[in-house]
Amino acid sequence: MAIQATYLDMPLAIDDLDVENLAYFKHCAAHDFRLQRCTKCNLLRYPPTTACPWCMNPKSDWVPVEAKGAVHSYTEVHHAIQPAFKAHTPYLVLLVDLDTQKGKPTKDEALRVMGNLTTPDGKLAPADMVRKVGIGTRMRMVFADAGPGIAIPHWTIDEAAQQPAKPWRYPQE
Amino acid sequence: MPMPDTDTSSPKYLRDKYAIVGVGETTYTRGSGVTTRALGTWAVRNAIEDAGLKASDVDGMLSYQSGDSTFSTFIAGDLGLRLNFYMDVFGGGSSTEALVGMAMGLIEAGMCRTVAIFRAMNGFSQVRIGGTGARAAAPIMGDALHGRTYGWQSAGQMFAPTFMRHMHDYGTKPEQVAHVKHFHSCHASNNPKAFYKKRYSVDEVLNSRIICKPLHLLDCCVETDNGTAIIVTSAERARNLRQHPVLIRGVVGRCSKPRTDMHYQTGPISTVAGHYAKDILWPNSGVGPEDIDLTGSYDAFTFTTMLQLEDYGFCKKGEGGDYVSNGTIKLGGKRPNNTSGGHLCEGYTHGVNMVVENVRQLRHDVDDYCPIGPDGKRQHTYDYREGGCRQVKNAELSANLGWANPGTGSAMVMRRG
Ligand SMILES: [Zn+2]
């Protein structure tokens, strides 16, 4: 069923035809991170798509995936473009390499999942937390509820994980 | 009746068989005060006049846009052109060179004879290219659910993880990349048309405010309103026209990394589409990067210039920071880049003005501050100080490297005929 929601004052919409995104966010709403796994070659993929990028098979199953990994790259936004983000600068946009399927099917590939840096309860992180995170920081997924049938997956620092001594950060603070 | 066998005797390449014979622009401005229809019409008209052609000589038209321009039918109608082929495609910065390649194919296939390519945009006063305004307020749907939801919308925001990872992987320094703005701004100070003519130092770039790391304000291009156009026809026809012919050596169009728009899922993200495009561009052109006299590497950001020059092989992988800061790319250097000031300074046109500039460079008739002689041609001084010359001495071969995003690029090599 179609989803209309408001998240950070931004209108989100998924219509009935977009079955891949409906499925993805329906699982997120239950705080259950699932990705499509190809029924033929068994590789996972992200973001949701309509066929397997490694074997063209259109069929897939939504399977639970452990949502932990390390920051592959990021940007720290100081000048927001979208009005909804102006109150939250600086904010981090993170590209996180999941541990699951890292280095497959070729060594430079990974399931690289987008998200903001948030507190453990899914709120955009305050500036002092933003300054702690860089390339290599270990992350775990959390969800920000956005309405019936939808929650937004995000990343927070994995307190239980062994963190790198000094994650790589842009040299100018 | 059986068809004859495919002719295998024809040459594989179209090197020097087609030419750019006309270029046209409108003023690079903020607040054009007119429609994109007027900007496109006037740019195409200027290009036709520049070539010394008549309206009846142009029978093909190509344009590109992203829902922010006027279609070919109106531009052709306003100018009284009757077309044998036209098409308007969706897209941005990787389109100019790609459409030149398409124009060559159209003429080669006998579908038309002379093609006008244009891009018209009110990138400041209507649909802002930086993504503010209507684009930022539209509902988030489809693929954008995995981007805009996270405040990942503008070109700068979306390219930034690639730029950051390049710094991480290769030790590229902010001050190296800031040289791109420094050099391009020096070039712009010798360009009467440039929207920003002021020279900026590396420190001024680094001290400008952070937009999104690693981009300072002065690492980002300018938003402007303008129309730009080029005319492509056969080299044979070019010989009888007004301008010194500029021949097309080879083109690669909209070459992509795996998974294109989701390119950040595959491969090293600090590598861009030029890594693949170079294997088409150089063989098609029959030359290599070492032969090129000047480049037009797309400067939506200082970093895009660096990444493309590196991945097209102008330096070793990972040495782009040194290449763009060691003086090679400045006027008077070994291989100047964006001698007009490019998108960082002259104006933002999604790539056309960088081709326009290199066409004029190869004519040896760039429109700088040098005096015009009795023959109507500029007497170039090759004095590159502020307010002076920007003609590259003895320019014979140029390369334009167009950028859509880290995952897609186009390129073209041109030579003086
Ligand atoms: Zn598969």
Coordinates of C-alpha atoms and ligand atoms in Angstrom, one line a residue:
Chain A
M1 CA 0.0 0.0 0.0
A2 CA 1.2 3.5 -0.9
I3 CA 3.0 5.4 1.8
Q4 CA 2.9 9.2 2.5
A5 CA 5.0 10.4 5.4
T6 CA 6.7 13.5 6.8
Y7 CA 10.2 13.2 8.0
L8 CA 12.1 16.3 9.3
D9 CA 9.4 18.3 7.7
M10 CA 10.1 16.7 4.3
P11 CA 7.3 15.0 2.3
L12 CA 8.2 11.4 1.5
A13 CA 6.0 9.4 -0.9
I14 CA 6.1 5.8 -2.2
D15 CA 3.4 4.8 -4.6
D16 CA 1.8 1.4 -5.1
L17 CA 3.9 0.6 -8.2
D18 CA 7.2 1.1 -6.4
V19 CA 7.1 -2.4 -4.8
E20 CA 10.8 -2.6 -4.1
N21 CA 10.9 0.6 -2.0
L22 CA 7.6 -0.4 -0.3
A23 CA 9.2 -3.6 0.8
Y24 CA 12.5 -2.1 1.9
F25 CA 10.8 0.6 4.1
K26 CA 8.1 -1.8 5.4
H27 CA 10.9 -3.8 6.9
C28 CA 12.6 -0.7 8.2
A29 CA 9.4 0.3 9.9
A30 CA 9.7 -2.9 12.0
H31 CA 13.4 -2.0 12.7
D32 CA 14.3 -5.0 10.6
F33 CA 17.1 -4.3 8.0
R34 CA 16.6 -6.5 5.0
L35 CA 18.1 -6.4 1.5
Q36 CA 17.3 -8.2 -1.7
R37 CA 19.2 -11.4 -2.2
C38 CA 19.3 -12.8 -5.8
T39 CA 17.6 -16.2 -6.1
K40 CA 20.2 -17.3 -8.7
C41 CA 23.6 -16.0 -7.6
N42 CA 22.7 -15.4 -3.9
L43 CA 24.4 -11.9 -3.9
L44 CA 22.8 -9.1 -1.8
R45 CA 22.3 -5.7 -3.3
Y46 CA 21.7 -2.1 -2.2
P47 CA 19.8 0.2 -2.8
P48 CA 16.6 -1.6 -3.9
T49 CA 16.6 -2.4 -7.6
T50 CA 14.5 -4.4 -10.1
A51 CA 17.2 -7.0 -11.1
C52 CA 20.5 -8.4 -10.0
P53 CA 23.4 -6.3 -11.2
W54 CA 25.6 -9.4 -11.4
C55 CA 23.4 -11.9 -13.2
M56 CA 20.3 -9.9 -14.4
N57 CA 17.9 -12.2 -12.5
P58 CA 14.8 -10.2 -11.7
K59 CA 13.8 -12.5 -8.8
S60 CA 15.0 -11.8 -5.2
D61 CA 14.1 -12.5 -1.6
W62 CA 14.2 -10.0 1.2
V63 CA 16.6 -11.4 3.8
P64 CA 17.7 -10.1 7.2
V65 CA 21.2 -8.5 7.0
E66 CA 23.5 -7.7 10.0
A67 CA 23.6 -3.9 9.8
K68 CA 27.1 -3.2 11.0
G69 CA 30.2 -1.9 9.3
A70 CA 32.8 0.8 8.9
V71 CA 32.6 4.3 7.3
H72 CA 33.9 4.1 3.8
S73 CA 33.6 7.8 3.0
Y74 CA 31.5 10.8 4.1
T75 CA 30.7 14.4 3.7
E76 CA 30.1 16.9 6.5
V77 CA 27.5 19.4 5.4
H78 CA 27.9 22.9 6.8
H79 CA 25.7 24.7 4.3
A80 CA 22.4 22.8 3.9
I81 CA 20.6 23.0 0.6
Q82 CA 17.3 21.5 1.8
P83 CA 15.5 23.8 4.2
A84 CA 14.7 20.9 6.5
F85 CA 18.5 20.4 7.2
K86 CA 19.3 24.0 8.0
A87 CA 18.6 23.6 11.7
H88 CA 20.9 20.5 11.9
T89 CA 24.2 21.7 10.5
P90 CA 26.9 20.4 10.6
Y91 CA 25.5 17.0 9.7
L92 CA 27.3 13.9 8.4
V93 CA 26.2 11.9 5.4
L94 CA 27.9 8.5 5.8
L95 CA 28.6 5.8 3.2
V96 CA 29.1 2.7 5.4
D97 CA 30.6 -0.6 4.1
L98 CA 28.7 -3.4 5.6
D99 CA 30.8 -6.3 7.0
T100 CA 28.3 -8.6 5.2
Q101 CA 29.5 -9.3 1.7
K102 CA 32.5 -6.9 1.9
G103 CA 35.0 -7.5 -0.9
K104 CA 32.5 -9.4 -2.9
P105 CA 32.0 -10.1 -5.8
T106 CA 35.2 -8.3 -6.5
K107 CA 37.7 -6.9 -3.9
D108 CA 36.7 -3.2 -4.3
E109 CA 33.0 -3.9 -3.9
A110 CA 30.8 -3.7 -0.8
L111 CA 27.3 -3.0 0.2
R112 CA 27.7 0.7 0.9
V113 CA 24.7 1.9 2.8
M114 CA 23.9 5.6 3.1
G115 CA 22.7 7.2 6.3
N116 CA 23.2 10.2 8.6
L117 CA 25.2 10.1 11.8
T118 CA 22.5 10.0 14.5
T119 CA 22.3 9.5 18.3
P120 CA 21.3 5.9 19.3
D121 CA 17.6 7.1 19.2
G122 CA 17.8 8.1 15.6
K123 CA 18.1 11.9 16.0
L124 CA 20.7 13.8 13.9
A125 CA 23.9 13.9 15.8
P126 CA 25.1 17.0 17.7
A127 CA 28.3 18.8 16.6
D128 CA 30.6 17.2 19.2
M129 CA 29.6 13.7 18.0
V130 CA 30.1 14.7 14.4
R131 CA 33.7 15.6 15.1
K132 CA 34.4 12.0 16.4
V133 CA 33.5 10.2 13.2
G134 CA 35.6 9.6 10.1
I135 CA 36.6 7.0 7.6
G136 CA 37.1 3.7 9.5
T137 CA 34.7 4.5 12.4
R138 CA 32.7 1.4 13.3
M139 CA 28.9 1.9 13.0
R140 CA 25.7 0.2 13.8
M141 CA 22.3 0.9 12.2
V142 CA 19.4 2.6 14.0
F143 CA 16.0 3.7 12.7
A144 CA 14.1 6.9 12.8
D145 CA 10.4 6.3 12.7
A146 CA 8.7 8.5 10.1
G147 CA 5.1 7.2 10.2
P148 CA 3.0 4.1 9.6
G149 CA 4.9 1.7 7.3
I150 CA 8.1 3.6 7.1
A151 CA 11.3 4.3 9.2
I152 CA 14.6 5.8 8.0
P153 CA 17.7 3.7 8.5
H154 CA 20.6 5.7 10.0
W155 CA 24.0 5.1 11.5
T156 CA 25.3 5.6 15.1
I157 CA 28.7 4.9 16.6
D158 CA 28.9 1.2 17.6
E159 CA 29.8 1.5 21.3
A160 CA 30.5 -2.2 21.6
A161 CA 33.0 -2.3 18.7
Q162 CA 36.7 -1.8 18.8
Q163 CA 37.2 1.6 17.2
P164 CA 40.2 2.7 15.2
A165 CA 42.7 4.9 17.2
K166 CA 42.1 7.8 14.9
P167 CA 39.5 7.6 12.1
W168 CA 40.5 9.6 8.9
R169 CA 38.9 13.1 9.0
Y170 CA 39.2 16.0 6.6
P171 CA 42.2 18.0 7.9
Q172 CA 40.4 21.3 8.4
E173 CA 37.9 21.4 11.3
Chain B
M1 CA 17.8 -9.7 -54.2
P2 CA 20.6 -10.5 -51.7
M3 CA 22.3 -7.6 -50.0
P4 CA 26.0 -7.1 -50.7
D5 CA 28.4 -8.0 -47.9
T6 CA 29.1 -5.4 -45.3
D7 CA 31.9 -3.2 -46.5
T8 CA 34.9 -3.8 -44.3
S9 CA 37.2 -1.5 -46.3
S10 CA 35.9 1.7 -44.7
P11 CA 38.1 3.2 -42.1
K12 CA 37.2 2.4 -38.5
Y13 CA 37.7 5.9 -37.2
L14 CA 36.1 9.3 -38.2
R15 CA 39.3 11.2 -37.3
D16 CA 39.3 14.7 -38.8
K17 CA 36.2 14.0 -40.9
Y18 CA 34.0 16.4 -39.0
A19 CA 34.5 19.9 -37.7
I20 CA 33.2 22.5 -35.3
V21 CA 32.6 25.5 -37.5
G22 CA 30.6 27.9 -35.4
V23 CA 30.3 28.8 -31.7
G24 CA 27.8 31.1 -30.0
E25 CA 27.1 32.5 -26.5
T26 CA 24.9 34.9 -24.7
T27 CA 26.2 37.0 -21.9
Y28 CA 27.2 35.0 -18.8
T29 CA 25.0 36.7 -16.2
R30 CA 22.8 36.4 -13.1
G31 CA 19.4 37.7 -14.0
S32 CA 19.1 37.3 -17.8
G33 CA 15.7 38.8 -17.7
V34 CA 14.6 36.6 -20.6
T35 CA 13.3 33.0 -21.2
T36 CA 15.5 30.0 -21.9
R37 CA 13.8 30.1 -25.3
A38 CA 15.4 33.5 -26.0
L39 CA 18.8 32.4 -24.7
G40 CA 18.8 29.3 -26.8
T41 CA 17.6 31.1 -29.9
W42 CA 20.2 33.8 -29.6
A43 CA 23.1 31.4 -28.9
V44 CA 22.2 29.3 -31.9
R45 CA 21.9 32.4 -34.1
N46 CA 25.3 33.7 -32.9
A47 CA 26.9 30.3 -33.7
I48 CA 25.3 30.2 -37.2
E49 CA 26.6 33.8 -37.8
D50 CA 30.0 32.9 -36.4
A51 CA 30.3 30.0 -38.9
G52 CA 29.2 32.2 -41.8
L53 CA 26.2 30.0 -42.5
K54 CA 22.6 30.8 -43.4
A55 CA 19.5 29.5 -41.6
S56 CA 18.8 27.2 -44.5
D57 CA 22.3 25.5 -44.1
V58 CA 21.4 24.1 -40.7
D59 CA 19.2 21.0 -40.8
G60 CA 19.9 19.2 -37.5
M61 CA 19.5 20.3 -33.9
L62 CA 20.4 18.6 -30.6
S63 CA 20.0 19.9 -27.1
Y64 CA 20.1 18.7 -23.5
Q65 CA 18.5 19.8 -20.3
S66 CA 17.0 18.5 -17.1
G67 CA 13.5 20.0 -17.3
D68 CA 14.9 23.5 -17.2
S69 CA 15.1 24.6 -20.8
T70 CA 13.2 25.0 -24.1
F71 CA 13.0 22.3 -26.8
S72 CA 14.7 22.4 -30.2
T73 CA 11.3 22.8 -32.0
F74 CA 10.9 26.3 -30.6
I75 CA 14.5 27.4 -31.1
A76 CA 14.4 26.2 -34.8
G77 CA 10.9 27.7 -35.3
D78 CA 12.0 31.1 -33.9
L79 CA 15.0 31.1 -36.3
G80 CA 13.1 29.8 -39.3
L81 CA 15.2 26.6 -39.6
R82 CA 13.6 23.6 -41.3
L83 CA 15.1 20.5 -39.7
N84 CA 15.8 17.0 -41.0
F85 CA 16.6 15.8 -37.6
Y86 CA 16.2 17.0 -34.0
M87 CA 16.3 15.5 -30.5
D88 CA 16.4 16.9 -27.0
V89 CA 18.0 14.6 -24.4
F90 CA 17.9 14.6 -20.7
G91 CA 21.2 15.3 -18.9
G92 CA 23.9 17.7 -17.8
G93 CA 27.6 18.0 -17.8
S94 CA 28.5 14.9 -19.8
S95 CA 26.3 15.9 -22.8
T96 CA 28.3 18.3 -24.9
E97 CA 30.9 15.9 -26.2
A98 CA 28.4 13.1 -26.4
L99 CA 26.1 15.2 -28.6
V100 CA 29.0 16.1 -30.8
G101 CA 29.6 12.4 -31.3
M102 CA 25.9 11.9 -32.1
A103 CA 26.0 14.8 -34.6
M104 CA 28.9 13.1 -36.4
G105 CA 26.9 9.8 -36.5
L106 CA 23.9 11.6 -37.9
I107 CA 25.8 13.3 -40.7
E108 CA 27.7 10.1 -41.4
A109 CA 24.4 8.2 -41.6
G110 CA 23.1 10.7 -44.1
M111 CA 20.3 11.9 -41.9
C112 CA 21.3 15.6 -42.0
R113 CA 24.2 17.8 -43.0
T114 CA 24.9 20.4 -40.4
V115 CA 23.9 20.2 -36.7
A116 CA 23.4 22.9 -34.1
I117 CA 23.9 21.8 -30.5
F118 CA 22.7 24.1 -27.7
R119 CA 22.2 24.4 -24.0
A120 CA 20.1 27.2 -22.6
M121 CA 19.5 27.7 -18.9
N122 CA 18.6 30.2 -16.3
G123 CA 20.7 28.4 -13.8
F124 CA 20.6 31.2 -11.4
S125 CA 17.3 33.0 -11.9
Q126 CA 15.0 30.0 -12.6
V127 CA 16.0 26.4 -11.9
R128 CA 19.0 26.9 -9.7
I129 CA 21.8 24.5 -10.6
G130 CA 22.9 24.3 -6.9
G131 CA 19.6 22.6 -6.1
T132 CA 18.1 25.3 -3.8
G133 CA 14.5 26.5 -4.4
A134 CA 11.9 24.2 -6.1
R135 CA 14.2 21.2 -6.4
A136 CA 14.9 21.2 -2.6
A137 CA 11.2 21.4 -1.8
A138 CA 9.8 18.6 -4.1
P139 CA 8.5 15.4 -2.5
I140 CA 11.1 12.7 -2.0
M141 CA 10.3 9.6 -4.0
G142 CA 11.9 6.6 -5.7
D143 CA 15.7 6.4 -5.8
A144 CA 15.9 9.8 -4.0
L145 CA 14.5 8.1 -0.8
H146 CA 18.1 6.8 -0.4
G147 CA 19.7 10.2 -0.9
R148 CA 17.7 13.3 -0.4
T149 CA 16.2 11.9 2.8
Y150 CA 19.8 12.1 4.2
G151 CA 20.4 15.7 3.0
W152 CA 22.3 14.3 0.1
Q153 CA 20.9 16.2 -2.8
S154 CA 23.2 18.8 -4.4
A155 CA 26.0 18.0 -6.8
G156 CA 28.5 19.0 -4.2
Q157 CA 27.0 16.8 -1.5
M158 CA 26.7 13.8 -3.9
F159 CA 30.2 14.0 -5.2
A160 CA 31.9 14.7 -1.9
P161 CA 32.4 11.1 -0.7
T162 CA 34.4 10.5 -3.9
F163 CA 36.5 13.6 -3.3
M164 CA 37.1 12.7 0.4
R165 CA 38.0 9.1 -0.4
H166 CA 40.6 10.4 -3.0
M167 CA 42.2 12.4 -0.2
H168 CA 42.1 9.4 2.1
D169 CA 43.5 7.0 -0.5
Y170 CA 46.2 9.2 -2.0
G171 CA 47.0 11.9 0.5
T172 CA 45.6 14.6 -1.7
K173 CA 45.8 18.0 0.1
P174 CA 43.1 20.7 0.1
E175 CA 45.8 23.3 -0.8
Q176 CA 46.8 21.3 -3.9
V177 CA 43.2 21.2 -5.2
A178 CA 42.6 24.8 -4.3
H179 CA 45.2 25.7 -7.0
V180 CA 42.5 24.8 -9.6
K181 CA 40.5 27.8 -8.5
H182 CA 43.6 30.0 -8.3
F183 CA 44.7 29.2 -11.8
H184 CA 41.2 29.3 -13.4
S185 CA 40.5 32.7 -11.7
C186 CA 43.8 34.0 -13.2
H187 CA 42.6 32.8 -16.6
A188 CA 39.2 34.5 -16.1
S189 CA 40.9 37.8 -15.3
N190 CA 41.9 37.8 -19.0
N191 CA 38.4 37.0 -20.2
P192 CA 36.1 40.0 -20.7
K193 CA 33.1 37.7 -20.7
A194 CA 33.8 36.0 -17.4
F195 CA 31.2 36.5 -14.7
Y196 CA 33.9 36.5 -12.0
K197 CA 37.1 38.2 -13.2
K198 CA 38.8 38.5 -9.8
R199 CA 42.0 36.5 -9.1
Y200 CA 41.9 34.3 -6.0
S201 CA 44.8 33.0 -4.1
V202 CA 45.1 29.5 -2.7
D203 CA 44.7 30.9 0.8
E204 CA 41.5 32.8 -0.1
V205 CA 40.0 29.5 -1.3
L206 CA 41.0 27.6 1.9
N207 CA 39.7 30.5 4.1
S208 CA 36.4 30.6 2.3
R209 CA 33.6 29.0 4.3
I210 CA 33.0 25.2 4.2
I211 CA 29.9 24.2 2.1
C212 CA 30.3 20.5 2.6
K213 CA 33.6 18.9 3.3
P214 CA 36.0 18.9 1.4
L215 CA 34.4 21.8 -0.6
H216 CA 34.9 25.4 0.4
L217 CA 32.7 28.0 -1.2
L218 CA 35.5 28.8 -3.7
D219 CA 35.9 25.2 -4.7
C220 CA 32.4 25.4 -6.2
C221 CA 31.4 26.7 -9.6
V222 CA 29.2 29.8 -10.2
E223 CA 25.4 29.6 -11.0
T224 CA 24.6 31.7 -14.1
D225 CA 22.0 32.3 -16.8
N226 CA 23.2 31.7 -20.4
G227 CA 22.7 30.1 -23.8
T228 CA 25.6 28.4 -25.6
A229 CA 25.8 26.7 -29.0
I230 CA 28.2 25.0 -31.4
I231 CA 27.8 24.0 -35.0
V232 CA 29.0 20.6 -36.3
T233 CA 29.4 19.8 -40.0
S234 CA 31.7 17.8 -42.3
A235 CA 35.4 18.8 -42.6
E236 CA 34.8 19.1 -46.4
R237 CA 32.1 21.8 -45.9
A238 CA 34.2 23.4 -43.1
R239 CA 36.9 24.3 -45.6
N240 CA 34.7 26.9 -47.4
L241 CA 33.4 28.6 -44.3
R242 CA 34.3 31.7 -42.4
Q243 CA 36.5 30.4 -39.6
H244 CA 39.7 28.4 -39.5
P245 CA 38.3 24.8 -39.3
V246 CA 38.6 22.9 -36.0
L247 CA 38.6 19.2 -36.6
I248 CA 37.2 16.5 -34.3
R249 CA 39.7 13.7 -33.7
G250 CA 37.7 11.5 -31.5
V251 CA 34.8 11.4 -29.0
V252 CA 33.7 9.2 -26.1
G253 CA 30.1 9.9 -24.9
R254 CA 28.5 9.2 -21.6
C255 CA 30.9 6.4 -20.7
S256 CA 30.1 5.0 -17.2
K257 CA 31.4 3.2 -14.3
P258 CA 29.5 0.0 -13.3
R259 CA 26.0 0.7 -11.9
T260 CA 26.2 4.3 -13.2
D261 CA 24.0 6.3 -10.8
M262 CA 24.9 3.9 -7.9
H263 CA 28.6 3.9 -8.9
Y264 CA 29.5 4.3 -5.2
Q265 CA 28.6 0.6 -4.8
T266 CA 31.4 -0.7 -7.0
G267 CA 35.1 -0.4 -7.4
P268 CA 37.3 2.2 -5.8
I269 CA 35.1 5.3 -5.5
S270 CA 38.1 7.5 -5.9
T271 CA 38.2 6.4 -9.5
V272 CA 35.8 8.2 -11.9
A273 CA 34.3 7.4 -15.3
G274 CA 37.4 8.7 -17.2
H275 CA 39.2 5.5 -16.2
Y276 CA 37.0 3.7 -18.7
A277 CA 36.5 6.6 -21.1
K278 CA 40.2 7.0 -21.8
D279 CA 40.3 3.6 -23.5
I280 CA 37.9 4.9 -26.1
L281 CA 39.0 8.5 -26.3
W282 CA 42.7 8.0 -27.1
P283 CA 42.5 5.2 -29.6
N284 CA 39.6 7.0 -31.4
S285 CA 41.7 10.2 -31.5
G286 CA 45.0 8.5 -32.5
V287 CA 46.8 10.6 -29.9
G288 CA 47.6 10.4 -26.2
P289 CA 47.5 12.7 -23.3
E290 CA 51.2 13.7 -23.8
D291 CA 50.3 15.1 -27.2
I292 CA 47.6 17.5 -25.9
D293 CA 48.4 21.3 -25.7
L294 CA 45.4 22.4 -23.6
T295 CA 42.6 20.8 -21.7
G296 CA 39.0 21.6 -20.7
S297 CA 38.5 19.5 -17.7
Y298 CA 35.1 20.1 -16.3
D299 CA 35.2 22.3 -13.2
A300 CA 31.9 22.0 -11.5
F301 CA 34.3 21.8 -8.5
T302 CA 38.0 22.1 -8.2
F303 CA 38.1 18.3 -7.5
T304 CA 36.3 17.3 -10.7
T305 CA 39.0 18.9 -12.7
M306 CA 41.7 17.0 -10.8
L307 CA 39.9 13.6 -10.9
Q308 CA 39.3 13.7 -14.6
L309 CA 42.8 14.8 -15.6
E310 CA 44.2 12.0 -13.4
D311 CA 41.9 9.3 -14.7
Y312 CA 42.3 10.3 -18.4
G313 CA 46.0 9.7 -17.9
F314 CA 47.5 13.2 -17.8
C315 CA 49.4 12.0 -14.7
K316 CA 49.7 8.8 -12.7
K317 CA 46.7 7.6 -10.6
G318 CA 46.9 9.4 -7.3
E319 CA 49.1 12.2 -8.5
G320 CA 46.3 14.5 -9.5
G321 CA 46.9 16.8 -6.6
D322 CA 50.4 17.5 -7.7
Y323 CA 49.4 17.8 -11.4
V324 CA 46.9 20.6 -10.7
S325 CA 49.2 22.5 -8.4
N326 CA 52.6 22.3 -10.0
G327 CA 51.9 24.9 -12.7
T328 CA 51.1 22.6 -15.6
I329 CA 47.5 23.7 -15.9
K330 CA 48.1 27.5 -15.8
L331 CA 48.4 29.8 -18.8
G332 CA 52.1 29.7 -19.7
G333 CA 52.3 26.2 -18.2
K334 CA 52.8 23.0 -20.1
R335 CA 49.1 22.2 -20.6
P336 CA 46.7 25.0 -19.5
N337 CA 43.2 23.9 -18.4
N338 CA 40.0 25.9 -18.8
T339 CA 41.7 29.1 -20.1
S340 CA 38.3 30.9 -20.0
G341 CA 38.0 30.5 -16.3
G342 CA 35.6 27.6 -16.8
H343 CA 32.6 26.9 -14.7
L344 CA 34.4 28.2 -11.6
C345 CA 34.6 31.7 -13.0
E346 CA 33.3 32.3 -16.5
G347 CA 29.8 30.9 -16.2
Y348 CA 28.0 27.6 -15.7
T349 CA 26.7 26.1 -19.0
H350 CA 26.9 22.3 -18.4
G351 CA 30.1 22.1 -20.5
V352 CA 29.4 23.9 -23.7
N353 CA 31.5 27.0 -22.9
M354 CA 34.6 24.8 -22.3
V355 CA 34.3 23.5 -25.9
V356 CA 33.6 27.0 -27.2
E357 CA 36.8 28.2 -25.5
N358 CA 39.0 25.4 -27.0
V359 CA 37.5 25.9 -30.5
R360 CA 38.6 29.6 -30.3
Q361 CA 42.0 28.6 -28.9
L362 CA 42.6 26.2 -31.8
R363 CA 41.5 29.0 -34.2
H364 CA 44.3 31.1 -32.5
D365 CA 41.6 33.7 -32.0
V366 CA 40.5 33.7 -28.4
D367 CA 38.6 36.7 -27.3
D368 CA 40.8 38.3 -24.6
Y369 CA 42.1 41.8 -24.0
C370 CA 44.7 41.9 -26.8
P371 CA 44.4 44.6 -29.4
I372 CA 42.6 43.8 -32.7
G373 CA 44.7 44.4 -35.8
P374 CA 43.8 45.8 -39.2
D375 CA 42.8 42.4 -40.4
G376 CA 40.2 42.2 -37.7
K377 CA 42.2 39.5 -35.8
R378 CA 43.5 39.8 -32.3
Q379 CA 47.3 40.5 -32.0
H380 CA 48.1 38.1 -29.2
T381 CA 50.9 39.2 -26.8
Y382 CA 51.1 36.0 -24.8
D383 CA 51.5 38.2 -21.8
Y384 CA 49.3 36.4 -19.3
R385 CA 49.3 39.1 -16.6
E386 CA 45.9 40.3 -15.3
G387 CA 43.8 42.0 -18.0
G388 CA 46.0 40.6 -20.8
C389 CA 46.3 37.7 -23.2
R390 CA 44.9 34.2 -22.7
Q391 CA 45.8 32.7 -26.1
V392 CA 47.8 29.5 -25.8
K393 CA 50.8 29.7 -28.1
N394 CA 50.7 27.4 -31.1
A395 CA 47.7 25.4 -29.8
E396 CA 47.2 22.4 -32.1
L397 CA 45.5 19.8 -30.0
S398 CA 42.9 20.1 -27.2
A399 CA 41.0 17.6 -25.0
N400 CA 37.6 18.4 -23.4
L401 CA 36.6 16.2 -20.4
G402 CA 32.9 16.4 -19.6
W403 CA 31.6 15.3 -16.2
A404 CA 28.1 14.3 -15.2
N405 CA 29.0 12.8 -11.9
P406 CA 31.8 10.4 -10.7
G407 CA 30.0 7.6 -12.6
T408 CA 29.6 9.2 -16.0
G409 CA 31.7 11.3 -18.3
S410 CA 32.3 12.2 -21.9
A411 CA 35.3 13.6 -23.8
M412 CA 36.5 14.9 -27.1
V413 CA 39.8 15.6 -28.8
M414 CA 39.9 18.5 -31.3
R415 CA 42.8 19.7 -33.6
R416 CA 43.5 22.8 -35.5
G417 CA 42.7 22.1 -39.2
Ligands
ZN1 ZN 22.2 -12.6 -9.3

